[in-house]
């Protein structure tokens, strides 16, 4: 008899959101064994996990979710009871340059995990849980008004969101066809510590620190609904433990902002924190060629999770951005490591062609 009440496979646990999830579950639930599977792509960083890497209820396994025999072996070895699936190719701009990698990991990788869960859990299916972490981008693009709800029709418009939509469909298909006890959440844009500096907020912070141009796509009028990563993790904890099987939950920060306004906010806060003359960082802004198929606006109606699970975001965007900037200022070594090597090559290729 195992000493652990659950043996949870968390995929993508060395990435941005995944490392927050792993840190949270390992500390809070010592009665669970946490097995973190990650292929350690460019987006991963084991430094994010240094505080828990020696915890007795934690194990890291380097493996690729597209490698079915490796997943089979891991399920057998650890007798996995539950999956929290975050591993993905997650950056829209990269998906425009190489859609195939997104189909491999996000679609085929998810299918592998579902197949392995189905094969291993058939004796007592209902005691398990397969929690799939998805995105609001599957719903497409909103106009100036309206919100995405759980019943909004899927309308993905980038290779990234098409691959995530496809993975959501497979997860639901496995619920209806094979009875896999799934739950899905579709979340808006996360931000906070450990986010790789290819994404808007850490990219701007990193470039301000290095006095580099701040590339704003198009006219900067696109709107995103920003959520502090810790609030996403709190929502995930509730959904994992109390979410209704077969349900999907939308998660959002109730914090919509136009990109240009957000970049101005980051510039002004950075100038204050760095002791720069007001307006210094705004001088680095450059409007560059727009992202092809750039979704205009995302906004989440999170009333279902609020009503069913009593979740609501704890941080305003202002509080969260200020904390995020403070974290990056105190962890410049992390930023330097993340933005060296392969990332420099990607950055030059992506931004120099514009
Ligand atoms: P990330 O890119 O920071 O991390 C992804 C992790 O997955 C990395 O550690 C990477 O090494 C790992 N990975 C990639 N391919 C893999 C493979 N084939 N096998 C095993 N591991 C692999 O991503 P993130 O921003 O932390 O997003 C995590 C999840 O949350 C994704 O599924 C994403 O679609 C979803 N999501 C993200 C956001 C956001 O704003 N960042 C919002 C909503 C949903
Ligand atoms: O909505 C959830 C999604 O949010 C997640 O599913 C994705 O994994 C995550 O990457 C994020 O997608 P976005 O495309 O919205 O995030 P990104 O940080 O790439 O861009 C945010 C906005 O900023 C978007 O409108 C594009 C714009 N942008 C981005 C970059 C990198 C710029 O103007 N300049 C930039 O250099």
Tab-separated table of C-alpha atoms and ligand atoms in Angstrom:
chain	number	residue	atom	x	y	z
A	1	UNK	CA	0.000	0.000	0.000
A	2	UNK	CA	1.472	3.339	-1.052
A	3	UNK	CA	2.024	6.070	1.527
A	4	UNK	CA	0.477	8.537	-0.951
A	5	UNK	CA	-3.249	9.037	-1.453
A	6	UNK	CA	-2.733	10.286	-5.029
A	7	UNK	CA	0.137	9.935	-7.485
A	8	UNK	CA	-0.228	12.911	-9.760
A	9	UNK	CA	1.541	13.299	-13.081
A	10	UNK	CA	2.020	17.001	-13.820
A	11	UNK	CA	3.199	17.576	-17.393
A	12	UNK	CA	5.103	20.728	-18.369
A	13	UNK	CA	6.024	21.347	-14.740
A	14	UNK	CA	9.313	23.060	-15.615
A	15	UNK	CA	7.562	25.761	-17.663
A	16	UNK	CA	6.058	29.033	-16.479
A	17	UNK	CA	2.627	28.025	-15.130
A	18	UNK	CA	3.617	24.389	-14.552
A	19	UNK	CA	6.430	25.294	-12.167
A	20	UNK	CA	4.013	27.381	-10.074
A	21	UNK	CA	1.600	24.430	-10.018
A	22	UNK	CA	4.330	21.969	-9.002
A	23	UNK	CA	5.642	24.273	-6.244
A	24	UNK	CA	2.096	24.700	-4.926
A	25	UNK	CA	1.071	21.018	-4.969
A	26	UNK	CA	4.357	19.655	-3.570
A	27	UNK	CA	4.223	22.020	-0.578
A	28	UNK	CA	0.494	22.020	0.128
A	29	UNK	CA	-0.276	18.340	-0.416
A	30	UNK	CA	2.430	16.247	1.204
A	31	UNK	CA	0.062	13.289	1.072
A	32	UNK	CA	0.336	13.362	-2.754
A	33	UNK	CA	3.293	12.173	-4.783
A	34	UNK	CA	4.025	14.662	-7.560
A	35	UNK	CA	5.748	13.372	-10.689
A	36	UNK	CA	6.794	16.246	-12.930
A	37	UNK	CA	7.306	15.207	-16.557
A	38	UNK	CA	8.902	17.763	-18.849
A	39	UNK	CA	10.892	17.491	-22.086
A	40	UNK	CA	12.937	20.573	-21.048
A	41	UNK	CA	12.390	22.564	-24.237
A	42	UNK	CA	13.693	26.131	-24.543
A	43	UNK	CA	10.732	27.295	-22.364
A	44	UNK	CA	11.618	25.090	-19.384
A	45	UNK	CA	13.799	26.053	-16.464
A	46	UNK	CA	14.571	23.698	-13.589
A	47	UNK	CA	15.781	26.714	-11.558
A	48	UNK	CA	12.068	27.449	-11.010
A	49	UNK	CA	11.848	24.270	-8.929
A	50	UNK	CA	14.974	24.584	-6.802
A	51	UNK	CA	13.028	25.163	-3.553
A	52	UNK	CA	11.195	21.821	-3.777
A	53	UNK	CA	13.571	19.646	-5.811
A	54	UNK	CA	14.616	17.637	-2.750
A	55	UNK	CA	11.119	17.203	-1.305
A	56	UNK	CA	10.371	13.539	-0.591
A	57	UNK	CA	7.000	13.682	-2.387
A	58	UNK	CA	8.531	15.103	-5.598
A	59	UNK	CA	10.165	13.454	-8.623
A	60	UNK	CA	11.284	14.960	-11.905
A	61	UNK	CA	11.320	12.877	-15.090
A	62	UNK	CA	12.734	14.216	-18.342
A	63	UNK	CA	10.513	12.800	-21.084
A	64	UNK	CA	8.545	13.869	-24.115
A	65	UNK	CA	4.760	13.449	-24.196
A	66	UNK	CA	5.022	12.472	-27.862
A	67	UNK	CA	6.984	9.366	-26.745
A	68	UNK	CA	4.186	6.877	-25.928
A	69	UNK	CA	6.474	4.088	-24.612
A	70	UNK	CA	8.047	6.572	-22.183
A	71	UNK	CA	4.593	7.627	-20.929
A	72	UNK	CA	3.529	3.983	-20.574
A	73	UNK	CA	6.652	3.217	-18.552
A	74	UNK	CA	6.117	6.197	-16.288
A	75	UNK	CA	2.453	5.329	-15.593
A	76	UNK	CA	3.460	1.769	-14.696
A	77	UNK	CA	6.435	2.748	-12.567
A	78	UNK	CA	4.613	5.388	-10.493
A	79	UNK	CA	1.080	3.918	-10.677
A	80	UNK	CA	-0.208	7.324	-11.739
A	81	UNK	CA	-3.715	8.041	-10.396
A	82	UNK	CA	-4.279	11.555	-11.817
A	83	UNK	CA	-2.940	13.832	-14.543
A	84	UNK	CA	-2.666	17.618	-14.607
A	85	UNK	CA	-1.652	18.309	-18.191
A	86	UNK	CA	0.122	21.585	-18.976
A	87	UNK	CA	2.929	20.525	-21.347
A	88	UNK	CA	2.539	22.397	-24.610
A	89	UNK	CA	4.143	24.543	-27.203
A	90	UNK	CA	2.626	27.799	-25.972
A	91	UNK	CA	3.835	30.769	-28.043
A	92	UNK	CA	1.592	32.037	-30.864
A	93	UNK	CA	4.450	33.642	-32.867
A	94	UNK	CA	6.408	30.368	-32.903
A	95	UNK	CA	3.269	28.523	-34.058
A	96	UNK	CA	3.071	30.833	-37.062
A	97	UNK	CA	6.658	29.920	-37.969
A	98	UNK	CA	6.407	26.156	-37.259
A	99	UNK	CA	2.845	24.793	-36.872
A	100	UNK	CA	3.990	21.150	-37.054
A	101	UNK	CA	5.715	21.245	-33.665
A	102	UNK	CA	2.400	22.442	-32.172
A	103	UNK	CA	0.421	19.561	-33.666
A	104	UNK	CA	3.019	17.059	-32.443
A	105	UNK	CA	3.116	18.190	-28.825
A	106	UNK	CA	-0.299	19.758	-28.273
A	107	UNK	CA	-2.418	17.273	-30.234
A	108	UNK	CA	-0.475	14.004	-30.488
A	109	UNK	CA	1.139	14.442	-27.060
A	110	UNK	CA	-2.277	14.986	-25.455
A	111	UNK	CA	-3.668	11.964	-27.314
A	112	UNK	CA	-0.809	9.806	-25.966
A	113	UNK	CA	-1.590	10.836	-22.393
A	114	UNK	CA	-5.303	10.133	-22.875
A	115	UNK	CA	-4.587	6.700	-24.383
A	116	UNK	CA	-2.232	5.776	-21.562
A	117	UNK	CA	-4.743	6.953	-18.934
A	118	UNK	CA	-7.478	4.891	-20.626
A	119	UNK	CA	-5.285	1.770	-20.683
A	120	UNK	CA	-4.172	2.130	-17.061
A	121	UNK	CA	-7.327	3.314	-15.334
A	122	UNK	CA	-9.929	0.964	-16.779
A	123	UNK	CA	-10.379	-1.057	-13.561
A	124	UNK	CA	-11.618	1.882	-11.464
A	125	UNK	CA	-12.098	4.758	-13.875
A	126	UNK	CA	-14.149	7.070	-11.647
A	127	UNK	CA	-11.499	7.287	-8.917
A	128	UNK	CA	-9.124	9.079	-11.308
A	129	UNK	CA	-8.958	12.540	-12.867
A	130	UNK	CA	-7.486	13.902	-16.099
A	131	UNK	CA	-7.260	17.697	-15.858
A	132	UNK	CA	-6.419	19.420	-19.135
A	133	UNK	CA	-5.152	23.028	-19.022
A	134	UNK	CA	-6.317	24.999	-22.015
A	135	UNK	CA	-6.604	28.554	-23.207
A	136	UNK	CA	-9.236	31.182	-23.988
A	137	UNK	CA	-7.654	31.474	-27.467
A	138	UNK	CA	-9.716	28.469	-28.632
A	139	UNK	CA	-12.745	30.809	-28.735
A	140	UNK	CA	-11.180	33.106	-31.337
A	141	UNK	CA	-11.391	36.876	-31.285
A	142	UNK	CA	-13.985	39.194	-29.737
A	143	UNK	CA	-15.074	42.585	-31.032
A	144	UNK	CA	-15.161	45.568	-28.695
A	145	UNK	CA	-17.893	44.041	-26.516
A	146	UNK	CA	-18.903	40.627	-25.175
A	147	UNK	CA	-17.189	37.838	-23.237
A	148	UNK	CA	-16.211	34.214	-23.784
A	149	UNK	CA	-18.383	31.796	-21.799
A	150	UNK	CA	-18.024	28.017	-21.524
A	151	UNK	CA	-20.597	27.622	-24.324
A	152	UNK	CA	-18.982	30.040	-26.796
A	153	UNK	CA	-18.334	28.161	-30.064
A	154	UNK	CA	-14.705	27.298	-30.769
A	155	UNK	CA	-13.159	29.477	-33.486
A	156	UNK	CA	-9.355	29.144	-33.261
A	157	UNK	CA	-7.443	31.427	-35.616
A	158	UNK	CA	-3.734	30.698	-35.044
A	159	UNK	CA	-1.899	27.376	-35.391
A	160	UNK	CA	-1.356	27.485	-31.603
A	161	UNK	CA	-5.045	27.938	-30.783
A	162	UNK	CA	-6.049	25.394	-33.454
A	163	UNK	CA	-3.784	22.824	-31.798
A	164	UNK	CA	-5.149	23.625	-28.317
A	165	UNK	CA	-8.745	23.466	-29.620
A	166	UNK	CA	-7.984	20.081	-31.151
A	167	UNK	CA	-6.544	18.823	-27.863
A	168	UNK	CA	-9.674	20.034	-26.000
A	169	UNK	CA	-11.841	18.122	-28.487
A	170	UNK	CA	-9.841	14.926	-27.911
A	171	UNK	CA	-10.141	15.329	-24.143
A	172	UNK	CA	-13.945	15.708	-24.416
A	173	UNK	CA	-14.124	12.826	-26.901
A	174	UNK	CA	-12.347	10.561	-24.403
A	175	UNK	CA	-14.875	11.578	-21.723
A	176	UNK	CA	-17.890	10.776	-23.900
A	177	UNK	CA	-16.480	7.713	-25.672
A	178	UNK	CA	-14.410	5.967	-23.002
A	179	UNK	CA	-15.617	7.554	-19.764
A	180	UNK	CA	-12.247	9.102	-18.856
A	181	UNK	CA	-13.025	11.440	-15.907
A	182	UNK	CA	-11.816	14.675	-17.468
A	183	UNK	CA	-12.078	18.314	-16.536
A	184	UNK	CA	-10.864	21.262	-18.645
A	185	UNK	CA	-10.135	24.903	-17.926
A	186	UNK	CA	-9.686	27.690	-20.475
A	187	UNK	CA	-7.701	30.553	-19.046
A	188	UNK	CA	-6.793	34.066	-20.158
A	189	UNK	CA	-3.263	35.556	-20.348
A	190	UNK	CA	-1.156	34.739	-17.283
A	191	UNK	CA	1.729	36.817	-15.984
A	192	UNK	CA	4.107	36.730	-13.013
A	193	UNK	CA	7.496	35.285	-11.983
A	194	UNK	CA	9.217	32.651	-14.173
A	195	UNK	CA	7.523	33.640	-17.438
A	196	UNK	CA	9.836	33.167	-20.390
A	197	UNK	CA	10.833	36.547	-21.897
A	198	UNK	CA	9.322	35.863	-25.333
A	199	UNK	CA	5.869	36.749	-23.919
A	200	UNK	CA	4.752	40.381	-23.849
A	201	UNK	CA	5.250	41.369	-20.192
A	202	UNK	CA	8.668	39.787	-19.446
A	203	UNK	CA	9.872	40.738	-22.943
A	204	UNK	CA	9.129	44.395	-22.218
A	205	UNK	CA	10.758	44.229	-18.770
A	206	UNK	CA	13.853	42.507	-20.190
A	207	UNK	CA	14.177	44.986	-23.066
A	208	UNK	CA	13.783	47.998	-20.764
A	209	UNK	CA	16.551	46.596	-18.545
A	210	UNK	CA	18.761	46.138	-21.622
A	211	UNK	CA	17.713	49.479	-23.206
A	212	UNK	CA	16.421	47.639	-26.286
A	213	UNK	CA	13.469	48.611	-28.501
A	214	UNK	CA	10.008	47.678	-27.169
A	215	UNK	CA	8.237	46.040	-30.146
A	216	UNK	CA	4.487	46.716	-30.091
A	217	UNK	CA	2.596	44.812	-32.808
A	218	UNK	CA	0.387	46.886	-35.130
A	219	UNK	CA	-1.063	49.891	-33.325
A	220	UNK	CA	-1.075	48.238	-29.893
A	221	UNK	CA	-4.885	48.236	-29.797
A	222	UNK	CA	-5.314	44.503	-29.131
A	223	UNK	CA	-6.822	43.716	-25.740
A	224	UNK	CA	-5.940	40.858	-23.400
A	225	UNK	CA	-7.501	39.868	-20.044
A	226	UNK	CA	-4.531	39.503	-17.662
A	227	UNK	CA	-4.411	37.086	-14.740
A	228	UNK	CA	-1.806	36.808	-11.962
A	229	UNK	CA	-0.362	33.286	-12.278
A	230	UNK	CA	-0.966	32.534	-8.578
A	231	UNK	CA	-4.671	33.166	-9.111
A	232	UNK	CA	-4.641	30.656	-11.974
A	233	UNK	CA	-2.969	28.093	-9.696
A	234	UNK	CA	-5.611	28.690	-6.984
A	235	UNK	CA	-8.334	28.128	-9.582
A	236	UNK	CA	-6.594	24.954	-10.794
A	237	UNK	CA	-6.399	23.569	-7.245
A	238	UNK	CA	-10.182	24.056	-6.874
A	239	UNK	CA	-10.980	22.600	-10.291
A	240	UNK	CA	-8.730	19.590	-9.760
A	241	UNK	CA	-10.342	18.774	-6.409
A	242	UNK	CA	-13.913	19.979	-6.818
A	243	UNK	CA	-14.626	20.596	-10.505
A	244	UNK	CA	-17.494	18.618	-12.025
A	245	UNK	CA	-16.343	15.719	-14.197
A	246	UNK	CA	-16.808	16.455	-17.915
A	247	UNK	CA	-17.142	20.215	-17.203
A	248	UNK	CA	-15.025	23.064	-18.534
A	249	UNK	CA	-14.368	26.249	-16.600
A	250	UNK	CA	-13.353	29.637	-17.959
A	251	UNK	CA	-10.789	31.490	-15.833
A	252	UNK	CA	-10.032	35.189	-16.295
A	253	UNK	CA	-8.574	38.118	-14.422
A	254	UNK	CA	-11.348	40.646	-15.053
A	255	UNK	CA	-8.418	42.868	-16.050
A	256	UNK	CA	-8.696	43.853	-19.688
A	257	UNK	CA	-6.105	46.223	-21.102
A	258	UNK	CA	-4.963	47.383	-24.535
A	259	UNK	CA	-1.378	46.332	-25.244
A	260	UNK	CA	-0.139	49.881	-25.649
A	261	UNK	CA	-1.663	50.926	-22.306
A	262	UNK	CA	-0.037	47.935	-20.627
A	263	UNK	CA	3.347	48.744	-22.186
A	264	UNK	CA	2.996	52.354	-20.979
A	265	UNK	CA	2.187	51.102	-17.478
A	266	UNK	CA	5.267	48.825	-17.453
A	267	UNK	CA	7.467	51.666	-18.772
A	268	UNK	CA	6.268	54.107	-16.123
A	269	UNK	CA	6.578	51.642	-13.236
A	270	UNK	CA	10.039	50.581	-14.406
A	271	UNK	CA	11.173	54.217	-14.642
A	272	UNK	CA	10.016	54.832	-11.060
A	273	UNK	CA	11.609	51.640	-9.720
A	274	UNK	CA	14.894	52.202	-11.613
A	275	UNK	CA	15.042	55.906	-10.750
A	276	UNK	CA	14.934	56.930	-14.426
A	277	UNK	CA	13.659	60.279	-15.688
A	278	UNK	CA	9.887	59.971	-16.332
A	279	UNK	CA	9.282	59.008	-19.981
A	280	UNK	CA	12.684	57.322	-20.493
A	281	UNK	CA	11.315	53.848	-21.203
A	282	UNK	CA	8.386	55.043	-23.318
A	283	UNK	CA	11.065	56.409	-25.662
A	284	UNK	CA	12.052	52.809	-26.477
A	285	UNK	CA	8.598	51.884	-27.885
A	286	UNK	CA	8.559	50.910	-31.566
A	287	UNK	CA	5.416	49.968	-33.473
A	288	UNK	CA	6.318	46.950	-35.625
A	289	UNK	CA	4.583	44.813	-38.251
A	290	UNK	CA	1.466	43.178	-36.819
A	291	UNK	CA	1.216	39.477	-35.934
A	292	UNK	CA	-0.610	37.717	-38.837
A	293	UNK	CA	-4.204	36.870	-37.844
A	294	UNK	CA	-3.739	38.834	-34.606
A	295	UNK	CA	-6.830	38.286	-32.413
A	296	UNK	CA	-8.259	41.679	-31.442
A	297	UNK	CA	-9.651	41.015	-28.005
A	298	UNK	CA	-10.012	38.268	-25.402
A	299	UNK	CA	-12.286	38.660	-22.373
A	300	UNK	CA	-13.528	35.988	-20.004
A	301	UNK	CA	-16.848	35.575	-18.265
A	302	UNK	CA	-15.698	33.639	-15.169
A	303	UNK	CA	-19.101	33.438	-13.473
A	304	UNK	CA	-19.299	29.616	-13.582
A	305	UNK	CA	-16.120	29.079	-11.536
A	306	UNK	CA	-17.114	31.937	-9.217
A	307	UNK	CA	-20.547	30.432	-8.585
A	308	UNK	CA	-19.635	26.720	-8.475
A	309	UNK	CA	-16.228	26.878	-6.804
A	310	UNK	CA	-16.176	30.327	-5.104
A	311	UNK	CA	-13.042	31.415	-6.985
A	312	UNK	CA	-12.171	34.992	-7.857
A	313	UNK	CA	-8.871	36.688	-8.694
A	314	UNK	CA	-7.009	38.136	-5.708
A	315	UNK	CA	-4.728	40.576	-7.572
A	316	UNK	CA	-5.577	43.687	-9.539
A	317	UNK	CA	-3.481	44.162	-12.672
A	318	UNK	CA	-1.702	47.110	-11.038
A	319	UNK	CA	-0.693	45.027	-7.969
A	320	UNK	CA	0.323	42.047	-10.091
A	321	UNK	CA	2.412	44.028	-12.578
A	322	UNK	CA	4.231	45.829	-9.794
A	323	UNK	CA	5.025	42.502	-8.049
A	324	UNK	CA	6.102	40.978	-11.374
A	325	UNK	CA	8.504	43.819	-12.143
A	326	UNK	CA	9.945	43.578	-8.602
A	327	UNK	CA	10.509	39.840	-9.106
A	328	UNK	CA	12.336	40.311	-12.425
A	329	UNK	CA	14.449	43.130	-10.941
A	330	UNK	CA	15.477	40.830	-8.078
A	331	UNK	CA	16.095	37.863	-10.375
A	332	UNK	CA	18.091	39.298	-13.233
A	333	UNK	CA	20.321	36.229	-13.277
A	334	UNK	CA	17.232	34.084	-14.027
A	335	UNK	CA	16.340	36.488	-16.828
A	336	UNK	CA	19.880	36.407	-18.215
A	337	UNK	CA	19.907	32.587	-18.238
A	338	UNK	CA	16.470	32.440	-19.878
A	339	UNK	CA	17.380	34.979	-22.532
A	340	UNK	CA	20.657	33.474	-23.673
A	341	UNK	CA	21.455	30.819	-26.291
A	342	UNK	CA	18.528	29.519	-28.304
A	343	UNK	CA	16.314	32.447	-27.310
A	344	UNK	CA	18.741	35.022	-28.735
A	345	UNK	CA	18.654	33.194	-32.071
A	346	UNK	CA	14.831	33.098	-32.021
A	347	UNK	CA	14.617	36.783	-31.055
A	348	UNK	CA	16.924	37.892	-33.837
A	349	UNK	CA	15.134	35.788	-36.433
A	350	UNK	CA	11.628	36.869	-35.351
A	351	UNK	CA	12.138	40.578	-34.776
A	352	UNK	CA	14.887	41.402	-37.276
A	353	UNK	CA	12.774	40.290	-40.267
A	354	UNK	CA	10.156	43.009	-39.555
B	1	LIG	P1	5.512	27.287	-21.203
B	1	LIG	O1	5.838	27.354	-22.655
B	1	LIG	O2	6.125	28.259	-20.273
B	1	LIG	O3	5.825	25.830	-20.641
B	1	LIG	C1	5.519	24.674	-21.359
B	1	LIG	C2	6.305	23.517	-20.743
B	1	LIG	O4	5.960	22.330	-21.475
B	1	LIG	C3	7.829	23.689	-20.837
B	1	LIG	O5	8.434	23.379	-19.624
B	1	LIG	C4	8.227	22.689	-21.924
B	1	LIG	O6	9.528	22.151	-21.730
B	1	LIG	C5	7.154	21.624	-21.758
B	1	LIG	N1	6.977	20.867	-23.005
B	1	LIG	C6	6.813	21.376	-24.255
B	1	LIG	N2	6.733	20.378	-25.156
B	1	LIG	C7	6.795	19.220	-24.442
B	1	LIG	C8	6.745	17.859	-24.785
B	1	LIG	N3	6.600	17.467	-26.073
B	1	LIG	N4	6.831	16.928	-23.805
B	1	LIG	C9	6.971	17.304	-22.521
B	1	LIG	N5	7.067	18.581	-22.129
B	1	LIG	C10	6.962	19.531	-23.068
B	1	LIG	O7	3.914	27.366	-21.153
B	1	LIG	P2	2.965	28.062	-20.073
B	1	LIG	O8	2.760	29.468	-20.452
B	1	LIG	O9	3.429	27.698	-18.720
B	1	LIG	O10	1.603	27.290	-20.394
B	1	LIG	C11	1.329	26.037	-19.775
B	1	LIG	C12	-0.019	25.532	-20.271
B	1	LIG	O11	-1.034	26.478	-19.976
B	1	LIG	C13	-0.082	25.323	-21.786
B	1	LIG	O12	-0.833	24.168	-22.043
B	1	LIG	C14	-0.790	26.562	-22.309
B	1	LIG	O13	-1.492	26.271	-23.508
B	1	LIG	C15	-1.738	26.853	-21.162
B	1	LIG	N6	-2.116	28.267	-20.994
B	1	LIG	C16	-1.166	29.240	-20.897
B	1	LIG	C17	-1.542	30.558	-20.674
B	1	LIG	C18	-0.531	31.668	-20.563
B	1	LIG	O14	-0.930	32.839	-20.514
B	1	LIG	N7	0.746	31.400	-20.462
B	1	LIG	C19	-2.908	30.876	-20.571
B	1	LIG	C20	-3.848	29.846	-20.707
B	1	LIG	C21	-3.444	28.550	-20.884
B	2	LIG	O1	-4.865	34.027	-23.809
B	2	LIG	C1	-4.065	32.980	-23.310
B	2	LIG	C2	-2.797	32.881	-24.103
B	2	LIG	O2	-2.007	34.006	-23.753
B	2	LIG	C3	-2.031	31.585	-23.865
B	2	LIG	O3	-2.800	30.513	-24.305
B	2	LIG	C4	-0.689	31.612	-24.615
B	2	LIG	O4	0.057	30.454	-24.308
B	2	LIG	C5	0.079	32.833	-24.169
B	2	LIG	O5	1.283	32.921	-24.910
B	2	LIG	C6	-0.751	34.101	-24.380
B	2	LIG	O6	-0.940	34.363	-25.796
B	2	LIG	P1	-0.802	35.838	-26.419
B	2	LIG	O7	-0.503	35.693	-27.853
B	2	LIG	O8	-1.967	36.680	-26.035
B	2	LIG	O9	0.472	36.356	-25.572
B	2	LIG	P2	1.763	37.199	-25.998
B	2	LIG	O10	2.463	37.539	-24.720
B	2	LIG	O11	2.539	36.546	-27.078
B	2	LIG	O12	1.124	38.530	-26.578
B	2	LIG	C7	0.249	39.348	-25.813
B	2	LIG	C8	-0.193	40.491	-26.701
B	2	LIG	O13	0.930	41.351	-26.939
B	2	LIG	C9	-0.691	40.063	-28.060
B	2	LIG	O14	-1.747	40.925	-28.468
B	2	LIG	C10	0.523	40.271	-28.983
B	2	LIG	C11	1.221	41.456	-28.346
B	2	LIG	N1	2.704	41.475	-28.483
B	2	LIG	C12	3.389	40.360	-28.128
B	2	LIG	C13	4.766	40.336	-28.237
B	2	LIG	C14	5.548	39.083	-27.872
B	2	LIG	C15	3.351	42.615	-28.921
B	2	LIG	O15	2.697	43.645	-29.214
B	2	LIG	N2	4.709	42.599	-29.013
B	2	LIG	C16	5.459	41.493	-28.706
B	2	LIG	O16	6.707	41.529	-28.852
